[in-house]
Tab-separated table of C-alpha atoms in Angstrom:
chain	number	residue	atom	x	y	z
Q	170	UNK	CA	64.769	69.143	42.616
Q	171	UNK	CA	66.268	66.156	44.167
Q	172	UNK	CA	64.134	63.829	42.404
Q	173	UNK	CA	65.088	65.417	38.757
Q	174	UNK	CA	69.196	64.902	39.740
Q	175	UNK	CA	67.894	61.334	40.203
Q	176	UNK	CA	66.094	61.546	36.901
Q	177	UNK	CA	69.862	62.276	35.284
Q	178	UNK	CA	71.509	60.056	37.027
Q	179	UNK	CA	69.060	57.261	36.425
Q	180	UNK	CA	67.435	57.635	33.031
Q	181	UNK	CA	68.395	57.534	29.538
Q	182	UNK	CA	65.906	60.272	28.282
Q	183	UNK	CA	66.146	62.811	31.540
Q	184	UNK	CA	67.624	66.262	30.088
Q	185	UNK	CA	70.764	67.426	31.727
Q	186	UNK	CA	74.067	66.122	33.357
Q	187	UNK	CA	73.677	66.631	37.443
Q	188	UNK	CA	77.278	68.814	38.277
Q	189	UNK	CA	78.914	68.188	41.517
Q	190	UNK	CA	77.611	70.467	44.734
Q	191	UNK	CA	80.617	72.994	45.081
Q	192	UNK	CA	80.386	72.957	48.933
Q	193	UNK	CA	82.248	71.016	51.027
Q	194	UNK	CA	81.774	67.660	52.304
Q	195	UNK	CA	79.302	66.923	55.514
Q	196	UNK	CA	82.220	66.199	58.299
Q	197	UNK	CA	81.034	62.665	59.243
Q	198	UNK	CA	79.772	60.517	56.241
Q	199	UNK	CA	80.037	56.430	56.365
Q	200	UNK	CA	78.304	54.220	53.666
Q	201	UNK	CA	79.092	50.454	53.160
Q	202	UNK	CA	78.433	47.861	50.766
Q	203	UNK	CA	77.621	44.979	52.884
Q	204	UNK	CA	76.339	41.547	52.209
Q	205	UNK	CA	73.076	41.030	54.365
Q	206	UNK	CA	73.955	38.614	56.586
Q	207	UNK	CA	77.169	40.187	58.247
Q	208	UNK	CA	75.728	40.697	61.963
Q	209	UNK	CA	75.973	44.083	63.565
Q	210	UNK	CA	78.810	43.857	65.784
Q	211	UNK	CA	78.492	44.293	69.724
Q	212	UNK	CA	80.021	47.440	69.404
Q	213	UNK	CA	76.458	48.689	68.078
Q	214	UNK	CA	78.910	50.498	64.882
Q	215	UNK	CA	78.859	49.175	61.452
Q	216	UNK	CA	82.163	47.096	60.221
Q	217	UNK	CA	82.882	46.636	56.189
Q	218	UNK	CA	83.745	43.657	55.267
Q	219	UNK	CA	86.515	41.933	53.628
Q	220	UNK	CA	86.316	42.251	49.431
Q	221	UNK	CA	84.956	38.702	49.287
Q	222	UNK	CA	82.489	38.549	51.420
Q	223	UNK	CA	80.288	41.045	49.559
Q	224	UNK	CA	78.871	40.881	46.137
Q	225	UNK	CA	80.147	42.810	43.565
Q	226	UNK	CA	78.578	46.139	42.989
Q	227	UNK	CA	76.647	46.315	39.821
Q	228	UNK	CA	76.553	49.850	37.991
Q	229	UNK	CA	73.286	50.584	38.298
Q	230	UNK	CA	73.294	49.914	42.185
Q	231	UNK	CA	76.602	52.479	42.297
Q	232	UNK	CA	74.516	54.790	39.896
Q	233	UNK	CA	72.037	54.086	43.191
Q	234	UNK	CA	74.539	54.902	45.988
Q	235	UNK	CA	75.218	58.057	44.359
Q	236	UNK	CA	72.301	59.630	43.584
Q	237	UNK	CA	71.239	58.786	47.405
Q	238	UNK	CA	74.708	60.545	48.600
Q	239	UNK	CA	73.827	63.207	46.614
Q	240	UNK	CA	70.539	64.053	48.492
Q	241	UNK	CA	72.014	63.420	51.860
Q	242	UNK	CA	74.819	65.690	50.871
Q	243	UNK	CA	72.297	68.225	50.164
Q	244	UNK	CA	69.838	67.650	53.319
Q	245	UNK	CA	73.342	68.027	55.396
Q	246	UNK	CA	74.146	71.063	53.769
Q	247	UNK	CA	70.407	72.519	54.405
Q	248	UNK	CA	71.303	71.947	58.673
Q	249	UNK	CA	69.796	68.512	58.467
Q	250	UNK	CA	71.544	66.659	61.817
Q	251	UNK	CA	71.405	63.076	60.228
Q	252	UNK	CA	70.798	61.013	57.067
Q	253	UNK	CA	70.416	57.513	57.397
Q	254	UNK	CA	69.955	55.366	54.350
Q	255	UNK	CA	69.870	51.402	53.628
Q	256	UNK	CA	69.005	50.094	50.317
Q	257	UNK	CA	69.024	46.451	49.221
Q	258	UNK	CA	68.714	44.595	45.438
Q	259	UNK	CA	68.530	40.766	45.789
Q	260	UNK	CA	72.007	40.307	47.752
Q	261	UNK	CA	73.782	43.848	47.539
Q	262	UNK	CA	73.125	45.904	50.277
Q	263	UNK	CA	74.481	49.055	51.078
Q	264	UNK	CA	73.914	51.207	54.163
Q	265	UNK	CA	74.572	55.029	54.669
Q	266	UNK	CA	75.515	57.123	58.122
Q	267	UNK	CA	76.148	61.018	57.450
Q	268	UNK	CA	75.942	63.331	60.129
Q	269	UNK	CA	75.432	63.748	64.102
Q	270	UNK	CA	73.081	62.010	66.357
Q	271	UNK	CA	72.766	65.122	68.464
Q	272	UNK	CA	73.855	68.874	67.734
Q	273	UNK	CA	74.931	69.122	71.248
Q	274	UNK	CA	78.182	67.203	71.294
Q	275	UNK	CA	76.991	64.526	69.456
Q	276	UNK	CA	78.898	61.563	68.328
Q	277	UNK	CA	78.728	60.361	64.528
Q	278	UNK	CA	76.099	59.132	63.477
Q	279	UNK	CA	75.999	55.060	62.813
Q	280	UNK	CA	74.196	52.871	59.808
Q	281	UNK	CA	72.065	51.306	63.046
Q	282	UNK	CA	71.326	54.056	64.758
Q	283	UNK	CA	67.611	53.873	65.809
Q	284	UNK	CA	65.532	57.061	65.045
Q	285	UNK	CA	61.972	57.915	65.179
Q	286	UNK	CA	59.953	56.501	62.106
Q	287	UNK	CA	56.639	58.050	62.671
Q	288	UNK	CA	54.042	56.767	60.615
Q	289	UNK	CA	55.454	53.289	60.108
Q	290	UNK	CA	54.270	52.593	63.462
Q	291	UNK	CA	51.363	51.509	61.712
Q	292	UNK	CA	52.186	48.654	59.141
Q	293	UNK	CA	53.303	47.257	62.940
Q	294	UNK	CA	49.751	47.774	64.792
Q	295	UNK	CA	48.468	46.047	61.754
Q	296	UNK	CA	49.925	43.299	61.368
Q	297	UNK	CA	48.758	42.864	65.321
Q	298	UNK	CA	45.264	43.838	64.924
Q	299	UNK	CA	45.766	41.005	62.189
Q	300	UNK	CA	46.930	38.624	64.019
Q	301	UNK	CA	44.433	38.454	66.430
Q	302	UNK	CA	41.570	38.375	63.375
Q	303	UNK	CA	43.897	34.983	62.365
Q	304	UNK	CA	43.174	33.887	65.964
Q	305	UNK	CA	39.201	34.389	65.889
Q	306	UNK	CA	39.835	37.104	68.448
Q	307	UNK	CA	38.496	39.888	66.359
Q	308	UNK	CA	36.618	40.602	63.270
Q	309	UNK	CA	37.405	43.107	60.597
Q	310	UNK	CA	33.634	44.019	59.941
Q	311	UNK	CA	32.476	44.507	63.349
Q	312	UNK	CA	31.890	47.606	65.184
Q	313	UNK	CA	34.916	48.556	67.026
Q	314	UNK	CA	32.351	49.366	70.200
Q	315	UNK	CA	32.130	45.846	70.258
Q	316	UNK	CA	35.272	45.623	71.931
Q	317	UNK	CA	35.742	48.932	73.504
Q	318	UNK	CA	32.802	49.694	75.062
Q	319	UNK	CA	32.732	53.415	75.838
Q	320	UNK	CA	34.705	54.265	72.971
Q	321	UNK	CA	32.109	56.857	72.305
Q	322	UNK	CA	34.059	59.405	74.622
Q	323	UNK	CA	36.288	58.943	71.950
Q	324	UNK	CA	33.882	58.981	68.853
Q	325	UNK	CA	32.208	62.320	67.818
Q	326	UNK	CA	30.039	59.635	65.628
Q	327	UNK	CA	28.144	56.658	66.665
Q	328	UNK	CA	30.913	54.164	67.576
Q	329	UNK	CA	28.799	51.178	66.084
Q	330	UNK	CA	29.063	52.597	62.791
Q	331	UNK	CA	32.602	52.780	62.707
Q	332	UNK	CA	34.339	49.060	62.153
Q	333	UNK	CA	37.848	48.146	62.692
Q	334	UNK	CA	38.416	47.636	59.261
Q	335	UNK	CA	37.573	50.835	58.352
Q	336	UNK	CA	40.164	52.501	61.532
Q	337	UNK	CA	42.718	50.395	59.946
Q	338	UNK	CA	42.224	51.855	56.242
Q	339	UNK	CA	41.677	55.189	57.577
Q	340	UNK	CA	38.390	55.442	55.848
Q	341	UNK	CA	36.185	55.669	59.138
Q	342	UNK	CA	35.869	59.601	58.467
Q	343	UNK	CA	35.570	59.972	61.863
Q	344	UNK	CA	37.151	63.288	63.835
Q	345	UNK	CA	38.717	62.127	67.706
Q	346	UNK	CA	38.932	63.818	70.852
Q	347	UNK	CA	42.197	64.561	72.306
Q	348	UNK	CA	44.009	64.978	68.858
Q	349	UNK	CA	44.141	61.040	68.441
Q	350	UNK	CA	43.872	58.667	65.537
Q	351	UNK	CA	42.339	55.874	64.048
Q	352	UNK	CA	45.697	54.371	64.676
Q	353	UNK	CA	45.523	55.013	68.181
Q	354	UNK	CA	42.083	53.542	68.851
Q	355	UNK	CA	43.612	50.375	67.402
Q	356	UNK	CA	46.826	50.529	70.044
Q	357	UNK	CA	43.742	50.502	72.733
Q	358	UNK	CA	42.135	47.618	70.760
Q	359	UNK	CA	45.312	45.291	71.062
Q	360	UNK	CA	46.080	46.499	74.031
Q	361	UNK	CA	42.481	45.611	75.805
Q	362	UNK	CA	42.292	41.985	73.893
Q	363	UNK	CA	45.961	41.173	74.593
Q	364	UNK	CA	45.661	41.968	77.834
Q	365	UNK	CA	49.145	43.896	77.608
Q	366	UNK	CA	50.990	47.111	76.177
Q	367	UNK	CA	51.018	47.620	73.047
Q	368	UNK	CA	54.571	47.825	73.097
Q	369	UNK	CA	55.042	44.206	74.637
Q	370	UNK	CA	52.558	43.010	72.106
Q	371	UNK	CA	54.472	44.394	69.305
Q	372	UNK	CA	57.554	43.108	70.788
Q	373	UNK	CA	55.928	39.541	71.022
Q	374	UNK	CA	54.541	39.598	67.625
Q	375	UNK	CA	57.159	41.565	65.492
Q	376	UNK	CA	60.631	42.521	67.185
Q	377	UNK	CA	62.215	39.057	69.090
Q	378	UNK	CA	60.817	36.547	65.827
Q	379	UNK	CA	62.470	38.863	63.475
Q	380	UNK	CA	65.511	40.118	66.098
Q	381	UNK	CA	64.710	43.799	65.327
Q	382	UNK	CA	66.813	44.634	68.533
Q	383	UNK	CA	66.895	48.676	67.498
Q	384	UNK	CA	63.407	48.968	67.421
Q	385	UNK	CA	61.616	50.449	70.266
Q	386	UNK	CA	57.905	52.416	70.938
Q	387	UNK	CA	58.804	55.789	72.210
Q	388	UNK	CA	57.546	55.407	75.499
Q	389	UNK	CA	58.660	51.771	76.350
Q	390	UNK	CA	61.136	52.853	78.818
Q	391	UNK	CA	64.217	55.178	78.533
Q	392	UNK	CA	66.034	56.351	75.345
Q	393	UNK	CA	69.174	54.877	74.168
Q	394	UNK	CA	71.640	56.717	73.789
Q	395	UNK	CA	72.548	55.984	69.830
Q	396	UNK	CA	68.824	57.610	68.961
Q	397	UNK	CA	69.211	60.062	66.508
Q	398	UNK	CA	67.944	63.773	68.115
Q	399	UNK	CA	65.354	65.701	66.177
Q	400	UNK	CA	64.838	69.305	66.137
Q	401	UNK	CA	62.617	72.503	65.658
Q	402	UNK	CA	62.428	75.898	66.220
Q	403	UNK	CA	60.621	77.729	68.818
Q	404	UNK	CA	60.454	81.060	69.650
Q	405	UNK	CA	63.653	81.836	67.888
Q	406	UNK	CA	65.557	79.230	69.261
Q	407	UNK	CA	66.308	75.661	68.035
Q	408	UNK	CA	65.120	73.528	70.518
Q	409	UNK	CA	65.522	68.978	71.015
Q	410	UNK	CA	61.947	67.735	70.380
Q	411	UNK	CA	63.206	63.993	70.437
Q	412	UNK	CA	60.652	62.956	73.269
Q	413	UNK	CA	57.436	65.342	72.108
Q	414	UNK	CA	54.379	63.451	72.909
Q	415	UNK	CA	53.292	62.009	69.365
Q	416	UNK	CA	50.322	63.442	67.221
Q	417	UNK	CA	48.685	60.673	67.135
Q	418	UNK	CA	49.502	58.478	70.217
Q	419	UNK	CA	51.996	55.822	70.122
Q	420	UNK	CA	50.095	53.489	67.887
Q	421	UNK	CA	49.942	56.014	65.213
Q	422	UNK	CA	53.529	57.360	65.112
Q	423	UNK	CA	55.851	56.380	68.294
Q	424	UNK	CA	57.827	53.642	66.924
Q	425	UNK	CA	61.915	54.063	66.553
Q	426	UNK	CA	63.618	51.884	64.308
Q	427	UNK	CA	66.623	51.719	62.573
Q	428	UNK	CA	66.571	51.399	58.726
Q	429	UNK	CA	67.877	47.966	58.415
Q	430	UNK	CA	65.207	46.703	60.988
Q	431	UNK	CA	62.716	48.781	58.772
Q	432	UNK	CA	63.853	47.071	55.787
Q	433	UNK	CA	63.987	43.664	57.253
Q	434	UNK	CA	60.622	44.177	59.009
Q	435	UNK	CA	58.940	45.054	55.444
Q	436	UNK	CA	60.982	41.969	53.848
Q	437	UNK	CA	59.616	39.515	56.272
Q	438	UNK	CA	56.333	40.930	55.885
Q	439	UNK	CA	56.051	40.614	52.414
Q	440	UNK	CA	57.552	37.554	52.180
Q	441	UNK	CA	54.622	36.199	54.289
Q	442	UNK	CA	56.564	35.761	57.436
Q	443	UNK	CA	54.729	37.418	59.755
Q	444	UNK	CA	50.596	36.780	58.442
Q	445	UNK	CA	48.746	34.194	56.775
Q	446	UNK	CA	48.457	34.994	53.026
Q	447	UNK	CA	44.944	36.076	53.064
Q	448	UNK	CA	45.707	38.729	55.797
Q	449	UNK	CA	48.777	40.123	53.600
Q	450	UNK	CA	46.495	40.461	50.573
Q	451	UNK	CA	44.235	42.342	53.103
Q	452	UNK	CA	46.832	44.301	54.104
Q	453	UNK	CA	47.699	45.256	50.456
Q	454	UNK	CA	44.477	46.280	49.906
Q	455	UNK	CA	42.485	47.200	46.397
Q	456	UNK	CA	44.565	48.338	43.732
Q	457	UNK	CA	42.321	51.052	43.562
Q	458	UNK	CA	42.699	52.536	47.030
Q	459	UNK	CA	44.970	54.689	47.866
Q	460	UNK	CA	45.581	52.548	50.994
Q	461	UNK	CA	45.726	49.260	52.032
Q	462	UNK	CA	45.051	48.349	56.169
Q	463	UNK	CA	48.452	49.491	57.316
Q	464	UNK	CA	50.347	49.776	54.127
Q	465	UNK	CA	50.633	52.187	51.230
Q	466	UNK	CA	51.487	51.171	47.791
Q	467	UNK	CA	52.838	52.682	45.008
Q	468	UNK	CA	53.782	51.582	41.144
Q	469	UNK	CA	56.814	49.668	40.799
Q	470	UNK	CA	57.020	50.083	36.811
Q	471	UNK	CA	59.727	46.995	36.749
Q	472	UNK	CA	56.714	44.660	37.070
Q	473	UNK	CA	53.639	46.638	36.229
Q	474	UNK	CA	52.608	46.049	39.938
Q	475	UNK	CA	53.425	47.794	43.114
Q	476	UNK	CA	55.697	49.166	45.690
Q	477	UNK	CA	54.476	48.264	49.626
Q	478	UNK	CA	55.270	49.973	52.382
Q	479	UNK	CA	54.860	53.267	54.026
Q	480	UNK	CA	56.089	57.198	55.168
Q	481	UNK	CA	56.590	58.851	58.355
Q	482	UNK	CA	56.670	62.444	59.185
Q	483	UNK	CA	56.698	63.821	62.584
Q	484	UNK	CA	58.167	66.946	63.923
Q	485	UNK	CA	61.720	66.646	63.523
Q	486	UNK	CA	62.132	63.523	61.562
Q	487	UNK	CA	61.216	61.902	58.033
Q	488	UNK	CA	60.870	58.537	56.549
Q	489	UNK	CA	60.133	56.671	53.499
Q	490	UNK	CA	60.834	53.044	53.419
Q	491	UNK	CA	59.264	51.124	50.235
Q	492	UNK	CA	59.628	47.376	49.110
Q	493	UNK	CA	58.794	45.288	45.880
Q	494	UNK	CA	56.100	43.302	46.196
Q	495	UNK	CA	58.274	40.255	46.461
Q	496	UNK	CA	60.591	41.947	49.298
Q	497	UNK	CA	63.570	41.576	47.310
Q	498	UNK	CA	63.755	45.330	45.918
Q	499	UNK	CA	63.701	47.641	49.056
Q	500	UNK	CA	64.859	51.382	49.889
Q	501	UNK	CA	64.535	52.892	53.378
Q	502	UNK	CA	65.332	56.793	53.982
Q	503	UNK	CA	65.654	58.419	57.759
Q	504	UNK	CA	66.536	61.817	58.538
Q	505	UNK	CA	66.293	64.217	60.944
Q	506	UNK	CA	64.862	67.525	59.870
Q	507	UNK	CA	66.438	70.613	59.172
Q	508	UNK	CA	65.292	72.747	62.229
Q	509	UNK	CA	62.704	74.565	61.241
Q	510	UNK	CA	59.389	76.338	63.041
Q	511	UNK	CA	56.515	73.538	63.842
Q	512	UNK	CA	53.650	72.782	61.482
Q	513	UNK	CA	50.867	70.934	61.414
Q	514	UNK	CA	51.025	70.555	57.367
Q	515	UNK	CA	53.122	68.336	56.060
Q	516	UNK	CA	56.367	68.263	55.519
Q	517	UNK	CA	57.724	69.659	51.952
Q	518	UNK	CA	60.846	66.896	52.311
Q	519	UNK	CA	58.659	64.134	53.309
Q	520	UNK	CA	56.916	63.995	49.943
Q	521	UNK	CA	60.472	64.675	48.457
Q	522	UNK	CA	61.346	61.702	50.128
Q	523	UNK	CA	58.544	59.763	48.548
Q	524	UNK	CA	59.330	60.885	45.162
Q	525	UNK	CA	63.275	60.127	45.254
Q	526	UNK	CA	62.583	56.614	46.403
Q	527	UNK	CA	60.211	55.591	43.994
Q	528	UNK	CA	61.888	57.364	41.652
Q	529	UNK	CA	65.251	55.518	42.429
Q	530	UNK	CA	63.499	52.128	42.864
Q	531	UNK	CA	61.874	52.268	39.514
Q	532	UNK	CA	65.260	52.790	37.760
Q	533	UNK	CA	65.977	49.051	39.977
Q	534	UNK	CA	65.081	47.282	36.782
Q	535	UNK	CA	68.319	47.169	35.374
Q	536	UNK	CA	69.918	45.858	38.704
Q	537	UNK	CA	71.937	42.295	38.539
Q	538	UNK	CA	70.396	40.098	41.074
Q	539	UNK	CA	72.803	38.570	42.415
């Protein structure tokens, strides 16, 4: 539904006029149009800036901002706790705060609030298990027994026919033990050739080049106390599921980011930043897989090529961050659920998610770079 009230607001030959919601207001909603190199203040809460220090707004980016108010309106109004939004087109950037970081007393949400990001965890892991192929440390084709002996506890399947390419593109087809992931067999891989955890390798390679300073691996040491609370409900009761341990270890979903680290993490990426070219065109992948090693892509119909980047969906919390291929075009979404009972299918709003961002980014083309 959300995705067709984009439609109208986007695109000339959409049916139908989207009408105002006639229910009131969330009670704490903040969204800024800020240019992207104002620093976040020490306070840790977002400032606007004066008139001329930001860009003027094109129409299509406000047509933007308001079909992404819309749906956080409407995820508010469903019990969601928190939206959190950032969206950039070559210097406009706007960020978005609506609700409460915890339902228990909470304080307002912030634009740079961390929250958990699930499956984005693994775009990171990649670009460290890439690293160390850029190093001579590892290679793609090889078995990943080669450098974990004993895997096999691990690996229903004979562990020499599975290769660490094939964990990283999620193509191994192999079931694990313990409920864990290709992902997470990779978080043991960096972790055994750096000699260190994965979340101090991560932090070496990733977080202090690019100052990500909100972005954390769940289990790196205690939560701050800006991290947006997730939900569910149990037995009747709605119950904080912030710190559940993750379905796939923390390699496969325990990263917590806010969305302007996300966006700037995806920017530097893709601006080739981070890897050697020939390691971001093997992150990219085929154009006819569905996946790339650590990335998803989608069609970005501005330039008849594609969208990078990838979801998250974990119990309590949903993501969708996408980028153009160049960086410049990019559109991270964060919320925290709508209490409802735990699944293991995925989440109806996380492929919502996916279709109102592509959906919104594809109308992009008629944005003013400015």
């Amino acid at each position: 539904m959300t995705a067709a009230l984009v439609c109208g607001l986007f695109l000339a030959d959409c049916t139908g006029e989207p009408q105002p919601n006639p229910l009131p207001p969330p009670p704490v909603t903040s969204s800024t149009s800020i240019p992207p190199t104002v620093p976040t203040p020490p306070s840790g809460r977002a400032q606007s800036p004066t008139a001329s220090a930001s860009p003027p707004t094109t129409p299509a980016f406000a047509e933007l901002q308001a079909a992404l108010e819309l749906f956080s309106r409407e995820m508010l109004q469903n019990g969601a706790p928190a939206v959190l939004i950032e969206a950039r087109a070559g210097q406009q950037v706007w960020r978005h705060a609506a609700g409460v970081r915890s339902l228990h007393g909470g304080a307002p949400v912030q634009a740079d609030d961390p929250i958990r990001v699930g499956g984005l965890t693994r775009t990171m892991v990649a670009v460290s298990v890439l690293k160390l192929v850029e190093e001579g440390r590892l290679v793609l084709e090889d078995s990943i027994d080669k450098y974990l002996p004993g895997i096999d506890v691990l690996l229903p399947a004979e562990p020499e026919s599975v290769t660490v390419r094939q964990l990283l593109g999620h193509t191994a087809g192999t079931p694990y033990a313990s409920g864990l992931s290709d992902y997470a067999v990779l978080g043991f891989l960096v972790e055994r050739l750096r000699g260190a955890p994965l979340a101090t390798v991560l932090r070496t390679d990733i977080l202090d080049p690019l100052s990500l300073h909100s972005t954390t691996v769940l289990d790196e040491g205690p939560l701050s106390n800006t991290l947006v609370h997730g939900y569910a409900v149990v037995g009747g009761e709605t119950v904080d599921i912030t710190r559940t341990v993750q379905q796939g270890g923390p390699a496969s979903d325990g990263l917590i980011a806010s969305v302007t680290d996300i966006n700037a993490f995806y920017a530097a990426l893709l601006k080739g930043r981070l890897l050697l070219p020939e390691s971001l065109v093997e992150m990219k992948g085929s154009v006819f897989a569905d996946y790339g090693l650590g990335l998803d892509h989608w069609k970005d119909t501005c330039t008849n090529g594609y969208y990078y980047g990838h979801s998250g969906d974990v119990p309590g919390y949903g993501t969708i961050s996408i980028s153009s291929a160049d960086g410049n075009r990019q559109l991270t979404i964060s919320l925290a659920y709508p209490p409802s009972p735990l699944s293991t299918q995925p989440s109806a709003i996380a492929l919502e998610l996916t279709g109102l961002a592509q959906v919104a980014l594809n109308a992009s083309c008629r944005f003013q770079f400015r």
